[in-house]
Amino acid sequence: MIKRLSALVALAAALVGLVLLAPQFNLTVGELPKADVLSVKAQDLKLVCPGGVYRTGGAAGTKVGSFEAIGSPEINSDFNGPAGTSMLISGNQLTAVDPAGRAEQNSILLNANQLQSIQTDGLSGLTGASCQRPTNDLWFVGGDNSTGRESLLVIKNVTKVDSTVSLQIFNERGLVTGSGMSGISVAAGKTTVVPLSSYAPKTMTFTTHLVSRGGLVAAWIQEKVVRGLAAGGVDYVSPSAAFATTQAIPGVFIRGSADAAKLMANADFSDLVPTLRVFVPGQKSATVTAQVLGSTAKTFGTVVRQTIAGGTTADIALPGLQDGDFVAIVKSDAPVGASIRLHRVVKSKVDFAWLSSAQPQSSKVGFTVPTSGISKLSVANPGSADLTLNLSQNGGAEASFKVPAAGQLTLKFAPGSKLQLSTGKSPFFATMIVDVDGLVSAIPVVDYKNRGGQVAVMVR
């Protein structure tokens, strides 16, 4: 009996101690406890490059469903990490490794692009692209599946999580419907190549929207042209800038216009006219005005205006442009996406490039000039006031250049130069145009924002 009484006394004492020592919560019935806010460092900045150009059908060109990456592209990159950080290169992937999470993650820390000249049967031209930070939502205003043209959507998943991709394609009549446009599998660490002619056969004018679930992806459209038996160029369509009522397309560098005019007498070369492509999202139509502005008073541009139905894509020819440096400023009464298909003609040799609308840059941006060819930076200023561009090369002193209102500036750089560009409050728009032996490609200037943040954690 005494033992039982002693046990009861000890249990009572323990319960009293728990009550006295237990953490105190001020809770009111019907209210949730306040969440704790934790600071989280940004993930290591990871950039993915397209890799080698894809050849369809194997070496003989007859193997259905076969897509083979060929050649080794030139990767151009710049890493400016502080002490304790490093750059890791694995295949076509570059990562800024920052264990302590101290570095600001942007294109000053790490930037990369690739360039590849390819000369094989049925595949000839110069391809260039900025490497991408993986995402889950991309728009491509470009591509062509008409006779002699092939557009491949190259999707890379470098994460450790499988991804499922859905596509939407908008042509001149609106949304293209068909089976197989959703549930496209891109396994972790793998590349999936999708021929867009499977969904939009013999279609010249279209816009492609990619959405992924699961692992984040990087993607490009690779387009090639064959006229008869002769290769007529190859290049990537890079993702478009966000839709807006004002779009700027730098780098409309016309060369070989006289040679192009001679070739256009042949119907197979009728597409050598520079062409503006515009996509209008949503249901509301848009009235679009595009000004193509020259670099000097003697470089005459053009102006085009057209109303485009909502949910459709339109191609607008830009005839009459002679050799010179131009930019295009596209204004609309509703947000649109835009790009320009540009050809480079040297006698009978033809190549092309897709110039996607440039992303507005309002902070300091890093860019690496390719080590091959002749590279010129085209900077557009669609604003109503002059713009001062501040630029440093290879860590040297900063120089300033004026970009006129509603105008452009062209700057040439030595191969391999490391650039840092910035302006004041007004954004600038820039694209690098690269020429290698008369072949042309466009590499967008991109800033890679990768921020940390705060996460609210609630324990129930």
Short mmCIF file of C-alpha atoms in Angstrom, two decimals:
data_model
loop_
_atom_site.label_atom_id
_atom_site.label_comp_id
_atom_site.label_asym_id
_atom_site.label_seq_id
_atom_site.Cartn_x
_atom_site.Cartn_y
_atom_site.Cartn_z
CA MET A 1 0.00 0.00 0.00
CA ILE A 2 2.83 2.35 0.94
CA LYS A 3 4.54 1.58 -2.39
CA ARG A 4 1.35 2.48 -4.29
CA LEU A 5 1.01 5.75 -2.37
CA SER A 6 4.67 6.58 -3.10
CA ALA A 7 4.16 5.90 -6.83
CA LEU A 8 1.08 8.10 -6.94
CA VAL A 9 2.96 10.92 -5.19
CA ALA A 10 5.88 10.61 -7.66
CA LEU A 11 3.50 10.62 -10.66
CA ALA A 12 1.73 13.70 -9.34
CA ALA A 13 5.07 15.46 -8.82
CA ALA A 14 6.12 14.60 -12.39
CA LEU A 15 2.90 15.95 -13.86
CA VAL A 16 3.29 19.19 -11.90
CA GLY A 17 6.87 19.50 -13.18
CA LEU A 18 5.77 18.99 -16.79
CA VAL A 19 3.12 21.66 -16.44
CA LEU A 20 5.57 24.12 -14.89
CA LEU A 21 8.42 23.43 -17.37
CA ALA A 22 6.40 22.95 -20.58
CA PRO A 23 6.75 25.69 -23.29
CA GLN A 24 4.03 28.29 -23.06
CA PHE A 25 1.78 28.93 -26.12
CA ASN A 26 -0.58 31.84 -26.39
CA LEU A 27 -3.29 30.37 -28.54
CA THR A 28 -6.81 31.46 -29.09
CA VAL A 29 -9.41 29.00 -30.29
CA GLY A 30 -9.98 29.49 -34.04
CA GLU A 31 -6.55 31.09 -34.72
CA LEU A 32 -3.54 29.44 -36.39
CA PRO A 33 -0.11 29.64 -34.73
CA LYS A 34 2.23 32.24 -36.27
CA ALA A 35 4.68 30.81 -38.83
CA ASP A 36 8.42 31.12 -38.36
CA VAL A 37 10.21 32.86 -41.25
CA LEU A 38 13.49 31.30 -42.34
CA SER A 39 16.03 32.75 -44.79
CA VAL A 40 16.90 30.36 -47.63
CA LYS A 41 19.92 30.72 -49.93
CA ALA A 42 19.44 30.59 -53.68
CA GLN A 43 20.14 27.31 -55.41
CA ASP A 44 23.47 27.19 -57.20
CA LEU A 45 23.14 28.98 -60.54
CA LYS A 46 22.99 26.32 -63.25
CA LEU A 47 23.19 27.06 -67.01
CA VAL A 48 22.36 24.56 -69.74
CA CYS A 49 23.64 24.80 -73.34
CA PRO A 50 22.01 23.12 -76.39
CA GLY A 51 25.00 20.92 -77.24
CA GLY A 52 25.70 19.59 -80.71
CA VAL A 53 23.36 20.19 -83.65
CA TYR A 54 20.87 17.36 -84.17
CA ARG A 55 20.87 15.38 -87.41
CA THR A 56 17.66 13.57 -88.34
CA GLY A 57 17.57 10.03 -89.68
CA GLY A 58 21.10 8.96 -88.80
CA ALA A 59 24.14 9.13 -91.08
CA ALA A 60 22.12 7.97 -94.12
CA GLY A 61 19.15 10.21 -93.28
CA THR A 62 16.69 7.31 -93.59
CA LYS A 63 16.26 6.12 -90.00
CA VAL A 64 12.81 7.24 -88.83
CA GLY A 65 12.70 8.80 -85.36
CA SER A 66 16.49 8.96 -85.04
CA PHE A 67 18.01 12.22 -83.76
CA GLU A 68 21.77 12.30 -83.38
CA ALA A 69 23.78 15.17 -81.88
CA ILE A 70 26.84 15.83 -84.03
CA GLY A 71 29.88 18.05 -83.64
CA SER A 72 31.33 19.84 -80.64
CA PRO A 73 30.13 23.40 -80.09
CA GLU A 74 32.40 26.14 -78.80
CA ILE A 75 31.35 27.06 -75.25
CA ASN A 76 32.16 30.64 -74.20
CA SER A 77 31.77 31.48 -70.51
CA ASP A 78 32.87 33.83 -67.75
CA PHE A 79 32.87 33.11 -64.00
CA ASN A 80 33.46 35.85 -61.42
CA GLY A 81 32.75 34.10 -58.13
CA PRO A 82 34.19 35.31 -54.81
CA ALA A 83 36.49 33.23 -52.61
CA GLY A 84 34.89 29.93 -51.66
CA THR A 85 32.95 29.56 -54.94
CA SER A 86 33.86 27.60 -58.05
CA MET A 87 32.55 26.72 -61.51
CA LEU A 88 31.69 23.11 -62.32
CA ILE A 89 31.45 22.06 -66.00
CA SER A 90 29.73 18.78 -66.81
CA GLY A 91 28.92 18.12 -70.47
CA ASN A 92 26.74 20.99 -71.69
CA GLN A 93 26.02 22.21 -68.17
CA LEU A 94 27.81 24.88 -66.11
CA THR A 95 27.17 25.43 -62.40
CA ALA A 96 28.35 28.18 -60.04
CA VAL A 97 29.02 26.20 -56.85
CA ASP A 98 28.45 28.44 -53.82
CA PRO A 99 28.31 26.39 -50.59
CA ALA A 100 27.90 29.39 -48.29
CA GLY A 101 25.30 31.13 -50.48
CA ARG A 102 27.15 34.47 -50.41
CA ALA A 103 27.39 35.29 -54.14
CA GLU A 104 24.70 37.28 -55.93
CA GLN A 105 23.40 34.91 -58.58
CA ASN A 106 23.24 36.64 -61.97
CA SER A 107 25.12 36.89 -65.26
CA ILE A 108 28.04 38.73 -63.61
CA LEU A 109 28.68 35.64 -61.48
CA LEU A 110 28.29 33.24 -64.43
CA ASN A 111 27.31 33.62 -68.08
CA ALA A 112 27.69 31.25 -71.02
CA ASN A 113 26.81 30.83 -74.69
CA GLN A 114 27.69 28.43 -77.46
CA LEU A 115 28.58 28.65 -81.15
CA GLN A 116 28.83 25.85 -83.71
CA SER A 117 29.58 25.89 -87.42
CA ILE A 118 28.31 22.76 -89.15
CA GLN A 119 28.96 21.57 -92.72
CA THR A 120 27.51 18.13 -93.58
CA ASP A 121 25.14 16.76 -96.19
CA GLY A 122 21.79 18.51 -95.79
CA LEU A 123 22.94 20.45 -92.71
CA SER A 124 25.02 23.58 -93.15
CA GLY A 125 25.21 26.85 -91.28
CA LEU A 126 26.18 28.63 -88.07
CA THR A 127 24.23 28.07 -84.86
CA GLY A 128 24.46 30.16 -81.72
CA ALA A 129 22.53 30.43 -78.48
CA SER A 130 22.74 31.72 -74.95
CA CYS A 131 22.83 28.93 -72.40
CA GLN A 132 19.68 28.86 -70.26
CA ARG A 133 18.73 28.70 -66.62
CA PRO A 134 16.15 25.85 -66.50
CA THR A 135 12.52 26.86 -66.10
CA ASN A 136 9.02 25.44 -66.60
CA ASP A 137 7.44 27.92 -69.06
CA LEU A 138 8.88 28.97 -72.45
CA TRP A 139 7.54 30.66 -75.60
CA PHE A 140 9.17 30.41 -79.05
CA VAL A 141 8.10 32.89 -81.74
CA GLY A 142 9.83 31.24 -84.69
CA GLY A 143 10.29 28.08 -86.71
CA ASP A 144 9.10 26.72 -90.07
CA ASN A 145 7.81 23.32 -91.19
CA SER A 146 7.03 24.12 -94.84
CA THR A 147 8.60 22.17 -97.70
CA GLY A 148 12.36 21.85 -97.22
CA ARG A 149 12.20 23.14 -93.63
CA GLU A 150 12.48 21.19 -90.40
CA SER A 151 11.88 22.45 -86.86
CA LEU A 152 12.98 20.29 -83.92
CA LEU A 153 12.15 21.18 -80.33
CA VAL A 154 15.19 20.21 -78.24
CA ILE A 155 14.26 19.78 -74.55
CA LYS A 156 16.93 19.14 -71.91
CA ASN A 157 16.19 18.04 -68.35
CA VAL A 158 19.36 18.25 -66.25
CA THR A 159 17.58 17.78 -62.92
CA LYS A 160 17.23 14.53 -60.95
CA VAL A 161 13.44 14.59 -61.38
CA ASP A 162 11.54 13.36 -64.46
CA SER A 163 9.63 16.05 -66.34
CA THR A 164 6.36 15.94 -68.28
CA VAL A 165 5.97 18.53 -71.04
CA SER A 166 2.83 19.91 -72.69
CA LEU A 167 2.84 21.95 -75.90
CA GLN A 168 0.58 24.52 -77.52
CA ILE A 169 1.12 25.64 -81.12
CA PHE A 170 -0.55 28.74 -82.60
CA ASN A 171 -0.53 29.23 -86.38
CA GLU A 172 -2.16 31.83 -88.62
CA ARG A 173 -5.62 30.47 -87.83
CA GLY A 174 -5.20 29.98 -84.10
CA LEU A 175 -4.57 27.10 -81.72
CA VAL A 176 -3.51 23.83 -83.37
CA THR A 177 -5.30 20.82 -81.93
CA GLY A 178 -4.16 17.21 -82.07
CA SER A 179 -3.13 14.22 -80.03
CA GLY A 180 0.25 13.75 -78.38
CA MET A 181 0.83 17.39 -77.44
CA SER A 182 0.68 16.66 -73.72
CA GLY A 183 2.37 14.03 -71.59
CA ILE A 184 5.71 14.28 -73.44
CA SER A 185 8.25 12.60 -71.17
CA VAL A 186 11.71 14.04 -70.56
CA ALA A 187 13.54 11.73 -68.18
CA ALA A 188 15.86 13.09 -65.50
CA GLY A 189 19.27 13.90 -66.96
CA LYS A 190 18.11 13.24 -70.54
CA THR A 191 17.27 15.11 -73.76
CA THR A 192 14.07 14.67 -75.76
CA VAL A 193 13.86 15.87 -79.38
CA VAL A 194 10.35 16.58 -80.69
CA PRO A 195 9.78 17.14 -84.45
CA LEU A 196 7.18 19.92 -84.54
CA SER A 197 6.03 18.76 -87.96
CA SER A 198 4.25 15.96 -86.08
CA TYR A 199 1.76 18.57 -84.82
CA ALA A 200 1.98 21.34 -87.43
CA PRO A 201 2.95 19.68 -90.74
CA LYS A 202 3.74 21.91 -93.73
CA THR A 203 3.15 24.98 -91.57
CA MET A 204 5.34 28.00 -92.24
CA THR A 205 4.15 30.38 -89.52
CA PHE A 206 3.65 29.36 -85.89
CA THR A 207 4.45 30.05 -82.23
CA THR A 208 5.19 27.29 -79.70
CA HIS A 209 4.42 27.31 -75.97
CA LEU A 210 6.12 24.79 -73.67
CA VAL A 211 5.05 24.06 -70.09
CA SER A 212 6.77 21.44 -67.94
CA ARG A 213 5.75 19.67 -64.72
CA GLY A 214 8.30 18.00 -62.49
CA GLY A 215 11.93 18.75 -63.32
CA LEU A 216 12.75 22.14 -64.81
CA VAL A 217 13.93 22.15 -68.44
CA ALA A 218 15.88 24.19 -70.97
CA ALA A 219 14.73 24.20 -74.61
CA TRP A 220 15.38 25.60 -78.09
CA ILE A 221 13.86 25.13 -81.54
CA GLN A 222 16.46 24.00 -84.08
CA GLU A 223 15.43 24.89 -87.63
CA LYS A 224 17.20 23.83 -90.82
CA VAL A 225 16.51 24.66 -94.47
CA VAL A 226 17.18 22.54 -97.57
CA ARG A 227 16.45 23.96 -101.02
CA GLY A 228 16.40 21.10 -103.53
CA LEU A 229 19.59 19.24 -102.67
CA ALA A 230 21.44 22.25 -101.23
CA ALA A 231 21.54 23.05 -97.52
CA GLY A 232 20.23 26.56 -96.86
CA GLY A 233 21.14 27.25 -93.25
CA VAL A 234 20.51 26.11 -89.69
CA ASP A 235 20.00 27.97 -86.41
CA TYR A 236 18.22 28.00 -83.06
CA VAL A 237 15.07 29.87 -82.13
CA SER A 238 15.72 31.15 -78.60
CA PRO A 239 12.92 31.74 -76.07
CA SER A 240 11.04 35.00 -76.52
CA ALA A 241 11.07 37.85 -74.02
CA ALA A 242 7.92 38.37 -71.97
CA PHE A 243 4.95 39.62 -74.00
CA ALA A 244 4.70 43.42 -73.94
CA THR A 245 3.22 46.36 -75.84
CA THR A 246 6.77 47.42 -76.81
CA GLN A 247 9.30 44.89 -78.08
CA ALA A 248 12.84 45.60 -79.25
CA ILE A 249 14.70 43.38 -81.72
CA PRO A 250 18.36 44.43 -82.06
CA GLY A 251 20.82 43.00 -84.59
CA VAL A 252 18.92 43.31 -87.87
CA PHE A 253 22.18 43.43 -89.84
CA ILE A 254 21.45 43.21 -93.56
CA ARG A 255 24.30 41.89 -95.70
CA GLY A 256 24.28 40.60 -99.29
CA SER A 257 20.97 42.23 -100.24
CA ALA A 258 22.02 42.48 -103.90
CA ASP A 259 22.95 38.79 -104.03
CA ALA A 260 19.65 37.93 -102.31
CA ALA A 261 17.67 39.89 -104.90
CA LYS A 262 19.25 37.83 -107.69
CA LEU A 263 18.48 34.53 -105.97
CA MET A 264 14.86 35.50 -105.28
CA ALA A 265 14.13 35.21 -109.00
CA ASN A 266 14.05 31.48 -108.17
CA ALA A 267 10.88 30.56 -106.22
CA ASP A 268 12.92 28.33 -103.88
CA PHE A 269 14.59 31.49 -102.54
CA SER A 270 11.50 33.69 -102.20
CA ASP A 271 11.82 33.63 -98.39
CA LEU A 272 15.07 35.63 -98.39
CA VAL A 273 13.13 38.80 -97.58
CA PRO A 274 13.61 39.74 -93.88
CA THR A 275 10.41 38.80 -92.07
CA LEU A 276 8.84 39.97 -88.83
CA ARG A 277 6.83 37.36 -86.93
CA VAL A 278 4.26 38.50 -84.34
CA PHE A 279 2.18 36.43 -81.94
CA VAL A 280 -0.87 37.89 -80.18
CA PRO A 281 -1.87 35.95 -77.04
CA GLY A 282 -5.43 35.87 -75.77
CA GLN A 283 -8.64 36.59 -77.65
CA LYS A 284 -8.30 40.31 -78.34
CA SER A 285 -6.80 41.42 -81.66
CA ALA A 286 -3.82 43.77 -81.72
CA THR A 287 -2.78 46.55 -84.08
CA VAL A 288 0.98 46.30 -84.47
CA THR A 289 3.37 48.95 -85.81
CA ALA A 290 6.98 48.00 -86.46
CA GLN A 291 9.70 50.57 -87.16
CA VAL A 292 12.95 49.28 -88.64
CA LEU A 293 15.52 51.95 -87.83
CA GLY A 294 18.96 52.37 -89.41
CA SER A 295 22.19 53.29 -87.64
CA THR A 296 22.78 56.42 -89.74
CA ALA A 297 20.76 59.03 -91.59
CA LYS A 298 21.74 57.30 -94.86
CA THR A 299 20.54 53.86 -93.69
CA PHE A 300 16.89 53.87 -94.67
CA GLY A 301 14.58 51.58 -92.78
CA THR A 302 10.87 50.90 -93.14
CA VAL A 303 7.59 50.99 -91.23
CA VAL A 304 4.87 48.33 -91.36
CA ARG A 305 1.48 48.24 -89.67
CA GLN A 306 -1.00 45.37 -89.40
CA THR A 307 -3.92 44.20 -87.27
CA ILE A 308 -3.55 40.60 -86.07
CA ALA A 309 -6.30 38.48 -84.55
CA GLY A 310 -5.92 37.26 -80.98
CA GLY A 311 -4.48 33.78 -80.52
CA THR A 312 -2.79 33.80 -83.94
CA THR A 313 0.69 34.21 -85.43
CA ALA A 314 1.44 36.39 -88.45
CA ASP A 315 4.48 36.88 -90.70
CA ILE A 316 5.04 40.39 -92.07
CA ALA A 317 7.60 40.88 -94.86
CA LEU A 318 10.10 43.75 -94.53
CA PRO A 319 11.06 44.41 -98.17
CA GLY A 320 13.42 47.03 -99.54
CA LEU A 321 16.07 46.94 -96.82
CA GLN A 322 19.56 47.48 -98.22
CA ASP A 323 22.84 46.53 -96.54
CA GLY A 324 23.23 48.21 -93.16
CA ASP A 325 22.72 47.89 -89.41
CA PHE A 326 19.13 48.14 -88.17
CA VAL A 327 17.00 47.49 -85.10
CA ALA A 328 13.26 46.86 -85.05
CA ILE A 329 10.96 48.49 -82.49
CA VAL A 330 7.54 46.87 -82.34
CA LYS A 331 4.68 48.72 -80.66
CA SER A 332 1.18 47.34 -80.16
CA ASP A 333 -2.06 48.25 -78.40
CA ALA A 334 -1.96 44.84 -76.68
CA PRO A 335 0.95 42.69 -75.41
CA VAL A 336 2.62 40.64 -78.16
CA GLY A 337 5.65 38.45 -78.81
CA ALA A 338 7.92 39.16 -81.79
CA SER A 339 10.97 37.97 -83.71
CA ILE A 340 12.69 38.52 -87.07
CA ARG A 341 14.05 35.93 -89.49
CA LEU A 342 17.23 37.34 -91.00
CA HIS A 343 19.21 35.89 -93.92
CA ARG A 344 22.89 36.29 -94.76
CA VAL A 345 23.72 35.84 -98.46
CA VAL A 346 27.20 35.66 -100.00
CA LYS A 347 26.80 35.02 -103.73
CA SER A 348 24.95 31.66 -103.72
CA LYS A 349 25.75 30.70 -100.10
CA VAL A 350 22.80 31.29 -97.76
CA ASP A 351 22.44 31.12 -94.00
CA PHE A 352 19.85 32.56 -91.62
CA ALA A 353 19.28 33.51 -87.99
CA TRP A 354 16.21 34.03 -85.82
CA LEU A 355 16.36 37.26 -83.80
CA SER A 356 14.04 36.84 -80.82
CA SER A 357 12.77 39.94 -79.04
CA ALA A 358 15.40 40.98 -76.50
CA GLN A 359 14.89 40.93 -72.76
CA PRO A 360 14.99 44.39 -71.15
CA GLN A 361 18.12 44.75 -68.98
CA SER A 362 17.96 47.22 -66.12
CA SER A 363 20.95 46.06 -64.03
CA LYS A 364 24.58 45.19 -64.77
CA VAL A 365 24.82 42.26 -67.19
CA GLY A 366 27.76 40.01 -68.05
CA PHE A 367 28.40 38.53 -71.49
CA THR A 368 31.25 36.59 -73.13
CA VAL A 369 32.14 37.25 -76.79
CA PRO A 370 32.62 34.06 -78.86
CA THR A 371 36.22 33.17 -79.68
CA SER A 372 35.38 32.48 -83.34
CA GLY A 373 34.35 34.88 -86.08
CA ILE A 374 33.46 38.57 -86.08
CA SER A 375 31.15 39.62 -83.24
CA LYS A 376 29.16 42.85 -83.07
CA LEU A 377 26.86 43.90 -80.24
CA SER A 378 23.63 45.60 -81.28
CA VAL A 379 21.99 47.70 -78.56
CA ALA A 380 18.45 49.04 -79.02
CA ASN A 381 16.85 51.96 -77.20
CA PRO A 382 13.08 52.10 -77.81
CA GLY A 383 12.67 54.94 -75.31
CA SER A 384 12.05 58.62 -75.96
CA ALA A 385 15.31 59.82 -74.37
CA ASP A 386 18.96 59.10 -75.12
CA LEU A 387 20.52 56.28 -73.14
CA THR A 388 24.05 56.02 -71.72
CA LEU A 389 25.55 52.55 -71.95
CA ASN A 390 28.40 51.87 -69.52
CA LEU A 391 30.72 49.10 -70.63
CA SER A 392 33.90 47.48 -69.34
CA GLN A 393 35.99 44.83 -71.09
CA ASN A 394 38.13 42.16 -69.45
CA GLY A 395 37.99 43.88 -66.07
CA GLY A 396 39.28 47.19 -67.44
CA ALA A 397 38.08 50.74 -66.94
CA GLU A 398 34.48 51.56 -67.74
CA ALA A 399 33.66 53.50 -70.92
CA SER A 400 30.39 55.22 -71.81
CA PHE A 401 28.49 55.25 -75.10
CA LYS A 402 25.33 57.08 -76.15
CA VAL A 403 22.40 55.11 -77.56
CA PRO A 404 20.04 57.60 -79.22
CA ALA A 405 16.33 57.66 -78.44
CA ALA A 406 14.39 55.31 -80.70
CA GLY A 407 17.71 54.20 -82.12
CA GLN A 408 20.58 51.79 -81.86
CA LEU A 409 24.30 51.41 -81.26
CA THR A 410 26.68 48.87 -82.83
CA LEU A 411 29.94 47.91 -81.10
CA LYS A 412 32.56 45.45 -82.34
CA PHE A 413 34.60 43.35 -79.91
CA ALA A 414 37.72 41.20 -80.01
CA PRO A 415 37.12 37.42 -79.85
CA GLY A 416 36.83 36.10 -76.30
CA SER A 417 36.25 39.48 -74.64
CA LYS A 418 34.54 39.48 -71.24
CA LEU A 419 31.95 42.26 -71.09
CA GLN A 420 29.97 43.95 -68.34
CA LEU A 421 27.21 46.31 -69.44
CA SER A 422 24.84 48.60 -67.55
CA THR A 423 22.79 51.77 -67.88
CA GLY A 424 21.04 54.11 -65.48
CA LYS A 425 17.34 53.76 -64.78
CA SER A 426 16.24 53.07 -68.37
CA PRO A 427 16.56 49.47 -69.64
CA PHE A 428 18.57 48.49 -72.68
CA PHE A 429 18.04 45.62 -75.15
CA ALA A 430 20.99 43.82 -76.74
CA THR A 431 21.89 40.93 -79.05
CA MET A 432 25.30 39.75 -80.27
CA ILE A 433 25.53 39.03 -84.01
CA VAL A 434 28.31 36.64 -85.01
CA ASP A 435 29.70 36.16 -88.53
CA VAL A 436 31.94 33.18 -89.34
CA ASP A 437 33.04 32.91 -92.98
CA GLY A 438 29.85 34.54 -94.26
CA LEU A 439 27.54 32.51 -92.00
CA VAL A 440 25.45 34.28 -89.35
CA SER A 441 23.97 33.61 -85.93
CA ALA A 442 22.39 35.67 -83.14
CA ILE A 443 23.13 35.22 -79.43
CA PRO A 444 20.78 37.04 -77.02
CA VAL A 445 22.22 38.97 -74.09
CA VAL A 446 20.54 37.43 -71.03
CA ASP A 447 20.74 38.12 -67.32
CA TYR A 448 20.31 35.09 -65.06
CA LYS A 449 18.37 36.07 -61.96
CA ASN A 450 18.50 33.36 -59.31
CA ARG A 451 17.52 34.71 -55.91
CA GLY A 452 17.24 33.33 -52.41
CA GLY A 453 14.36 34.35 -50.23
CA GLN A 454 12.33 33.68 -47.14
CA VAL A 455 10.16 30.68 -46.39
CA ALA A 456 7.37 30.63 -43.82
CA VAL A 457 7.42 27.41 -41.77
CA MET A 458 4.44 26.43 -39.63
CA VAL A 459 4.65 23.52 -37.19
CA ARG A 460 1.32 21.93 -36.30
#
